[in-house]
Tab-separated table of C-alpha atoms in Angstrom:
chain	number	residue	atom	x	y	z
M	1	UNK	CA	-3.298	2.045	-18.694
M	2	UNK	CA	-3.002	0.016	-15.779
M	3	UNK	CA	1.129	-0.024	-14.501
M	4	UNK	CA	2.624	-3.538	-13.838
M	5	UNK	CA	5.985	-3.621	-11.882
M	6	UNK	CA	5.060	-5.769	-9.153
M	7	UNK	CA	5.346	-8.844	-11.038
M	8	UNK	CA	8.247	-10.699	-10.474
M	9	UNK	CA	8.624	-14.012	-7.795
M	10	UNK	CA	11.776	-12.475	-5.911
M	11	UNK	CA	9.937	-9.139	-5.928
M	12	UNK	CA	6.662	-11.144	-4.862
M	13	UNK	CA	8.650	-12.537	-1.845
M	14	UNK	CA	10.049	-9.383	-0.512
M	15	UNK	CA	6.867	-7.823	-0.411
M	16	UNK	CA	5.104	-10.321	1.652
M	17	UNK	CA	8.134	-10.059	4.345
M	18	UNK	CA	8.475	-5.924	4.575
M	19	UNK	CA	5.321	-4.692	3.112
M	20	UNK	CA	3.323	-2.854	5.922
M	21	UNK	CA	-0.115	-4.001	6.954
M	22	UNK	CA	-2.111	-0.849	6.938
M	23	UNK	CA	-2.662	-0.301	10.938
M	24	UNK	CA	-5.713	-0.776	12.948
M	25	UNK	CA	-6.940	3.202	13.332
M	26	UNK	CA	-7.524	3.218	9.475
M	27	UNK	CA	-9.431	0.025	9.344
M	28	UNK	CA	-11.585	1.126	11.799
M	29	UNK	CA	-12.246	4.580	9.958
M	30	UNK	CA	-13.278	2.663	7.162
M	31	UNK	CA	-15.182	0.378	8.726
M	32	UNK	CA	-16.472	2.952	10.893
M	33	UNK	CA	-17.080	5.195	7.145
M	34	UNK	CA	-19.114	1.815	5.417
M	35	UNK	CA	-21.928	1.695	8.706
M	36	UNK	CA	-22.348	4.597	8.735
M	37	UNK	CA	-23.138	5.338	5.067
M	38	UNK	CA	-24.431	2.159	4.592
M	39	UNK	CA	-24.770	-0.477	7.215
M	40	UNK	CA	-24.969	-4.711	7.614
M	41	UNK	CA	-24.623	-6.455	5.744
M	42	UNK	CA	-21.224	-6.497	4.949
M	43	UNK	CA	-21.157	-9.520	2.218
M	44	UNK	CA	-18.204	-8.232	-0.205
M	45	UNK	CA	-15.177	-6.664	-0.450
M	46	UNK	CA	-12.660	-6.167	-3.120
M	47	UNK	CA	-9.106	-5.500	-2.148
M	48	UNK	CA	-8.027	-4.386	-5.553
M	49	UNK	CA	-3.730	-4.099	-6.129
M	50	UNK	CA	-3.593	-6.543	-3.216
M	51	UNK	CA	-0.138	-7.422	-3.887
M	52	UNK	CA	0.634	-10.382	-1.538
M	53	UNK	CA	-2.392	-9.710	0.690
M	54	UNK	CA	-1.670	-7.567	3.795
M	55	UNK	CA	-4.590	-5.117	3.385
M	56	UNK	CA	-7.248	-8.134	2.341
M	57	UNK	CA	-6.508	-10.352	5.030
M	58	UNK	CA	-7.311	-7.435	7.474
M	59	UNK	CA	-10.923	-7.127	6.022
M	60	UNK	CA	-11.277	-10.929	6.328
M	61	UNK	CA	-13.063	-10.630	10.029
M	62	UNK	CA	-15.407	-8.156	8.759
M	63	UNK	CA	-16.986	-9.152	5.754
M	64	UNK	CA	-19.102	-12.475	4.401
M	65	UNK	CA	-16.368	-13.053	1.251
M	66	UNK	CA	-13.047	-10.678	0.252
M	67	UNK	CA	-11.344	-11.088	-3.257
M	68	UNK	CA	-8.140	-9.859	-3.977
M	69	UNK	CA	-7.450	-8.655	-6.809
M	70	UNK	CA	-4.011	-7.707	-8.874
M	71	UNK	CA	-2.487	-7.913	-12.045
M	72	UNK	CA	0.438	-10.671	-10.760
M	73	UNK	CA	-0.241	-13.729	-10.421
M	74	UNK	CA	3.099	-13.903	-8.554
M	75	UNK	CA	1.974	-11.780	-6.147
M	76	UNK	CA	-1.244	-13.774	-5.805
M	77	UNK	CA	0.670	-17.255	-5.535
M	78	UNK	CA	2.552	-15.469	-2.380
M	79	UNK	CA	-0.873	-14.218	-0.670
M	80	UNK	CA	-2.723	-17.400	-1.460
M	81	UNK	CA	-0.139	-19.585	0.616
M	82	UNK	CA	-1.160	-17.830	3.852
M	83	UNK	CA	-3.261	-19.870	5.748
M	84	UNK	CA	-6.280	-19.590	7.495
M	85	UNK	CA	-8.650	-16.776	5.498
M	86	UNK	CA	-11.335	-19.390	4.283
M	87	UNK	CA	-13.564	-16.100	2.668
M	88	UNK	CA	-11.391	-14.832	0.817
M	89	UNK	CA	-10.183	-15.689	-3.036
M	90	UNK	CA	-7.792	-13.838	-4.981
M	91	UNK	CA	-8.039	-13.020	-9.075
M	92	UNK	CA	-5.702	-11.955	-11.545
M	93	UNK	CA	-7.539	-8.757	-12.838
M	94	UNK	CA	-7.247	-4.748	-13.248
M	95	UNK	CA	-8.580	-1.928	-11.416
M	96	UNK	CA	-10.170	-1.076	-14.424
M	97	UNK	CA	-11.863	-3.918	-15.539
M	98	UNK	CA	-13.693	-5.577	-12.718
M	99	UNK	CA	-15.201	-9.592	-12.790
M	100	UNK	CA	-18.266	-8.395	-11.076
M	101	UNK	CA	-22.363	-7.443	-11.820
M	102	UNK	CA	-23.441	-4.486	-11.714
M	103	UNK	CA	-24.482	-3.198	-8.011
M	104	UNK	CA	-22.637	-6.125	-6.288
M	105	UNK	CA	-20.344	-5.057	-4.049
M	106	UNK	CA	-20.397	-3.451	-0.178
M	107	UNK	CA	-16.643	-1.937	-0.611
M	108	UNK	CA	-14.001	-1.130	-2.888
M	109	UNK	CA	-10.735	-0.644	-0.936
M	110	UNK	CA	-6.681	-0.200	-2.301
M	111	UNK	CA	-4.076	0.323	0.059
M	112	UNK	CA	-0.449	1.744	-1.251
M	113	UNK	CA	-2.423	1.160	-4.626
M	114	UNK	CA	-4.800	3.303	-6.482
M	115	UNK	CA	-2.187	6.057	-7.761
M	116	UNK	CA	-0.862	3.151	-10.169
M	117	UNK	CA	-4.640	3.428	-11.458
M	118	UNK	CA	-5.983	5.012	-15.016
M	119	UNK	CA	-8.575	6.856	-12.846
M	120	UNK	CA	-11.008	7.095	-15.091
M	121	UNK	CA	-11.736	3.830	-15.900
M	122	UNK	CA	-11.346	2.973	-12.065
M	123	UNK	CA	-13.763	4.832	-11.089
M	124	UNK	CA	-16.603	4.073	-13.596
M	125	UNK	CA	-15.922	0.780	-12.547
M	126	UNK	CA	-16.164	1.808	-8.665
M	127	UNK	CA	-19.991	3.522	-10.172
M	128	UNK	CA	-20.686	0.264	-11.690
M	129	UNK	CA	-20.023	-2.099	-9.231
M	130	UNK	CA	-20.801	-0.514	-6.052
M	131	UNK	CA	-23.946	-1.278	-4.739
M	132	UNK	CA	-26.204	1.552	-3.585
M	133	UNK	CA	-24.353	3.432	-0.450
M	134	UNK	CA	-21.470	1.187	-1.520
M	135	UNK	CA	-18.251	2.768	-0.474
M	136	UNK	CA	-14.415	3.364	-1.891
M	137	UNK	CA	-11.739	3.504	0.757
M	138	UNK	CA	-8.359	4.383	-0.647
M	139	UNK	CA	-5.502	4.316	1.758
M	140	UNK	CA	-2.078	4.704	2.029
M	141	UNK	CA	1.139	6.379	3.279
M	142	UNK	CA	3.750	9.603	1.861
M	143	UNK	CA	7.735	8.565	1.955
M	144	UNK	CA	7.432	10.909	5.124
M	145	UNK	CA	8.920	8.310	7.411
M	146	UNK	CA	10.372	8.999	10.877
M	147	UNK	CA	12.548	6.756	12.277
M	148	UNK	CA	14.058	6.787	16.208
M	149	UNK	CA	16.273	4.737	18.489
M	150	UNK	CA	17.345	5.699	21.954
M	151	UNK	CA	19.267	9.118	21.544
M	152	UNK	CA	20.207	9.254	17.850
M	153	UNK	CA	17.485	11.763	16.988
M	154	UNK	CA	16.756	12.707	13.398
M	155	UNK	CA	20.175	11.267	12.098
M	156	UNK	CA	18.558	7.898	10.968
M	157	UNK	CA	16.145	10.342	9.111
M	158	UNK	CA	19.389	11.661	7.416
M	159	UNK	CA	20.268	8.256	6.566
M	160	UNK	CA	16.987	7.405	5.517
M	161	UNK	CA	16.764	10.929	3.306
M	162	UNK	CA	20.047	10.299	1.475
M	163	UNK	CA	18.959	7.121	0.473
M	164	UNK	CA	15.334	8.519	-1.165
M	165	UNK	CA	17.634	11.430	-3.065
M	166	UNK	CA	19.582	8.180	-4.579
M	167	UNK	CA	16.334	6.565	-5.891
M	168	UNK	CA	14.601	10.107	-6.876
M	169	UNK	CA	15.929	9.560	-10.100
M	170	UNK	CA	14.165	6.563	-10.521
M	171	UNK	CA	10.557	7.541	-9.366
M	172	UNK	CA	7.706	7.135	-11.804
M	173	UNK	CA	5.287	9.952	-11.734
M	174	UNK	CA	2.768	7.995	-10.055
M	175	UNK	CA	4.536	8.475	-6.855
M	176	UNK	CA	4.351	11.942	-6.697
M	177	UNK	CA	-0.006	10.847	-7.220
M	178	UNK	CA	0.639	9.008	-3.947
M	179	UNK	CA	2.558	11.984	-2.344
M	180	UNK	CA	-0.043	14.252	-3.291
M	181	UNK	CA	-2.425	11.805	-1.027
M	182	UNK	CA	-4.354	11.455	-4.030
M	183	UNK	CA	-5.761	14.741	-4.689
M	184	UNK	CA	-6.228	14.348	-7.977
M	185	UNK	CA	-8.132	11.252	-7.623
M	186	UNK	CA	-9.959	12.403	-4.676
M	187	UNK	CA	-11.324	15.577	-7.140
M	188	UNK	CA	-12.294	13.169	-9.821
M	189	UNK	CA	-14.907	11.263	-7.910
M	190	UNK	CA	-18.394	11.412	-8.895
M	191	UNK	CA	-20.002	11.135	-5.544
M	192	UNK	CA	-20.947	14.029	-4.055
M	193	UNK	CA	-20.049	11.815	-0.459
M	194	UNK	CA	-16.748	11.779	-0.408
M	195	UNK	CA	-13.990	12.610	2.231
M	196	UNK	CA	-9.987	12.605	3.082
M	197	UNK	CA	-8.970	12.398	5.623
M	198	UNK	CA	-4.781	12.998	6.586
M	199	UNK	CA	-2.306	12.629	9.020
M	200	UNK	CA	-3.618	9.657	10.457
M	201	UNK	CA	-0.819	8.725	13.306
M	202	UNK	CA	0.403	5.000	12.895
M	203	UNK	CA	3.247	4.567	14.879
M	204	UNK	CA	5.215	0.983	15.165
M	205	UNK	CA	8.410	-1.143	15.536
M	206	UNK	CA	10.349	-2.874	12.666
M	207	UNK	CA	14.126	-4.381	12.915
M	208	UNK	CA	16.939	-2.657	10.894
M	209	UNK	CA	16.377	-5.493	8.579
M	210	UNK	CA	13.044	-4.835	7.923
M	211	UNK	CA	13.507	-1.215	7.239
M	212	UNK	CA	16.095	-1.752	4.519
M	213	UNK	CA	13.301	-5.048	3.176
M	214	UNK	CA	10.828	-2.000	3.032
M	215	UNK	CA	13.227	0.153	1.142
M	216	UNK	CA	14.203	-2.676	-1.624
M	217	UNK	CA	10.650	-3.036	-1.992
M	218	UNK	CA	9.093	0.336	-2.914
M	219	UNK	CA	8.845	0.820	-7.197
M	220	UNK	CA	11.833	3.178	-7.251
M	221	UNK	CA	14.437	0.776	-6.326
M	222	UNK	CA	13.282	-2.447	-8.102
M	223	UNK	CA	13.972	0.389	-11.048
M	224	UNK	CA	17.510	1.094	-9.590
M	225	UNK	CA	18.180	-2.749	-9.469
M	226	UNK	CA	17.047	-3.583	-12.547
M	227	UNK	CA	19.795	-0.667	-13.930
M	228	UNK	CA	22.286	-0.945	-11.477
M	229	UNK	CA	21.937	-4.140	-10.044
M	230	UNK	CA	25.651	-3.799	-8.446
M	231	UNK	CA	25.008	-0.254	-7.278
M	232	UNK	CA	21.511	-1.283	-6.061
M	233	UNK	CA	22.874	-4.339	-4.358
M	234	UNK	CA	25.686	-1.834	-2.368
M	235	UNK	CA	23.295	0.661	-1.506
M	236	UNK	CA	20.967	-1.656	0.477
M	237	UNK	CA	24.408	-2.694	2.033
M	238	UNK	CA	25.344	0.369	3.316
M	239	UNK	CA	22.103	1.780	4.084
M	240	UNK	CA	22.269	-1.553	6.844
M	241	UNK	CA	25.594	-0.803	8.156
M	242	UNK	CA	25.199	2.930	8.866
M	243	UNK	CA	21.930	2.210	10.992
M	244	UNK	CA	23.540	0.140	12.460
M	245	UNK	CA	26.832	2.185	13.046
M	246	UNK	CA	24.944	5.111	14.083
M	247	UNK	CA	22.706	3.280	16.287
M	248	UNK	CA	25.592	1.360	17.904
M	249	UNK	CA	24.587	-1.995	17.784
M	250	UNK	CA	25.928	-4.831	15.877
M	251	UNK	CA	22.372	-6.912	15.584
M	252	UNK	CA	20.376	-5.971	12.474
M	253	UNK	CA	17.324	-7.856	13.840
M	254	UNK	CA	17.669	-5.082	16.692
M	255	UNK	CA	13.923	-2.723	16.952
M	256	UNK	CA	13.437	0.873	15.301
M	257	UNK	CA	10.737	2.897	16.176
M	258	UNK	CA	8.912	3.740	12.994
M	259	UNK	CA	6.354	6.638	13.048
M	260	UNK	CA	4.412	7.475	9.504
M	261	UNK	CA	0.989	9.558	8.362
M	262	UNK	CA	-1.678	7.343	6.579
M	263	UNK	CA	-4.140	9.019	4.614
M	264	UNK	CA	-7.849	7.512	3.328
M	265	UNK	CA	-9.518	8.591	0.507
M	266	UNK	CA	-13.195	7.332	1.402
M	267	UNK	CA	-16.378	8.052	-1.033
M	268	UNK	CA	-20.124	6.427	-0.707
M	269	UNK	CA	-22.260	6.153	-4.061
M	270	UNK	CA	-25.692	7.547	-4.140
């Protein structure tokens, strides 16, 4: 079954502020992954789980049209109101049940996505769809975050950990499918061409604001709010104020350095 927990406007909203856009390095080894196995043209691309957007707008350059395509039209309402992407559209639609003929399109990507996926529908889609040498790129990110500023070391790390234990309760079992880097995906390809690739460095700054936006965003604490809405409310709270305390500043717009492993999944169809 496909999952649906994205859906709500407020949730809509904080993803398009703190979601990350998947960084350049991994667009380029996908890009770099699609001419090699198959080569120009480049006339479609399907962003599927899009969410508000981030990973299809970065294709936009690259390809004749992009679609976007996820289950919330809330979501979709948020990406759509970005302007300046004149090729690409977005859909409400499934991983699993694709609005497209047979052999039609260059690549399949899903970033922070695919483990929220019945696979095996997804990918007899991905067999349908694909054109000939088509290709699936799959990326996305562990909750192995490291965060720095100035001399404070691995202590916003601590922070950072304490606050994960609070939410572990709250996981679905699909995150540990995007912890594994999707290894069980990754084995259930048909394509004999298929690769992952790990530990991809992506290294950049966000404000102390945007790293608690980032937190209230992932699955685990919409959950938490939705059961604890108070408690929820007081741990973003105090998550803020001990960065801040412990990085002894008073600003929350003031810069972390954020460093993070991306993985890709990538796969080319016979």
């Amino acid at each position: 079954m496909t999952h649906r927990l994205f859906e709500e406007k407020h949730h809509a909203s904080i993803y398009q502020k703190y979601r990350l856009t998947p960084p350049d390095n991994v667009k380029e080894i996908i890009l770099q992954y699609l001419d090699k196995k198959k080569g120009p043209p480049h006339e479609l691309a399907v962003d599927l789980g899009c969410g508000t957007g981030q990973n299809t707008r970065l294709f936009s350059p690259h390809f004749q049209k992009v679609v976007g395509i996820d289950v919330s039209e809330n979501q979709l309402e948020v990406a759509r109101a970005v302007p300046g992407f004149t090729n690409i559209t977005y859909r409400v639609g499934t991983a699993e049940e694709l609005p497209f003929p047979d052999g039609s399109v260059d690549l399949l990507t899903a970033a922070s996505a695919a483990h929220w996926f019945d696979h095996g529908r997804f990918l007899r889609e991905a067999a349908r769809v694909l054109k000939p040498q088509g290709c699936i790129a799959l990326l996305g990110y562990t909750d192995q975050f490291s965060l720095r500023y100035g001399s404070c070391g691995d202590r916003l790390d601590i922070i950072f950990s304490e606050v994960m234990k609070v939410l572990l309760p709250y996981y679905s079992s699909r995150i540990a499918v995007a912890n594994s880097k999707l290894q069980d995906l990754y084995e259930a390809i048909p394509f004999p061409d298929k690769e992952r690739i790990e530990n991809i460095p992506a290294k950049l700054q966000m404000s102390v604001t945007g790293a608690v936006g980032l937190l209230e965003s992932f699955s685990m604490y919409q959950t938490y709010q939705k059961k604890e809405p108070q408690a929820a409310a007081a741990l973003l709270e105090s998550t803020r104020t001990r960065f801040l305390e412990e990085m002894g500043v008073s600003s929350p717009d003031t810069k972390l350095d954020v460093a993070m492993p991306y993985y890709v999944v990538l796969a080319c169809k016979p």
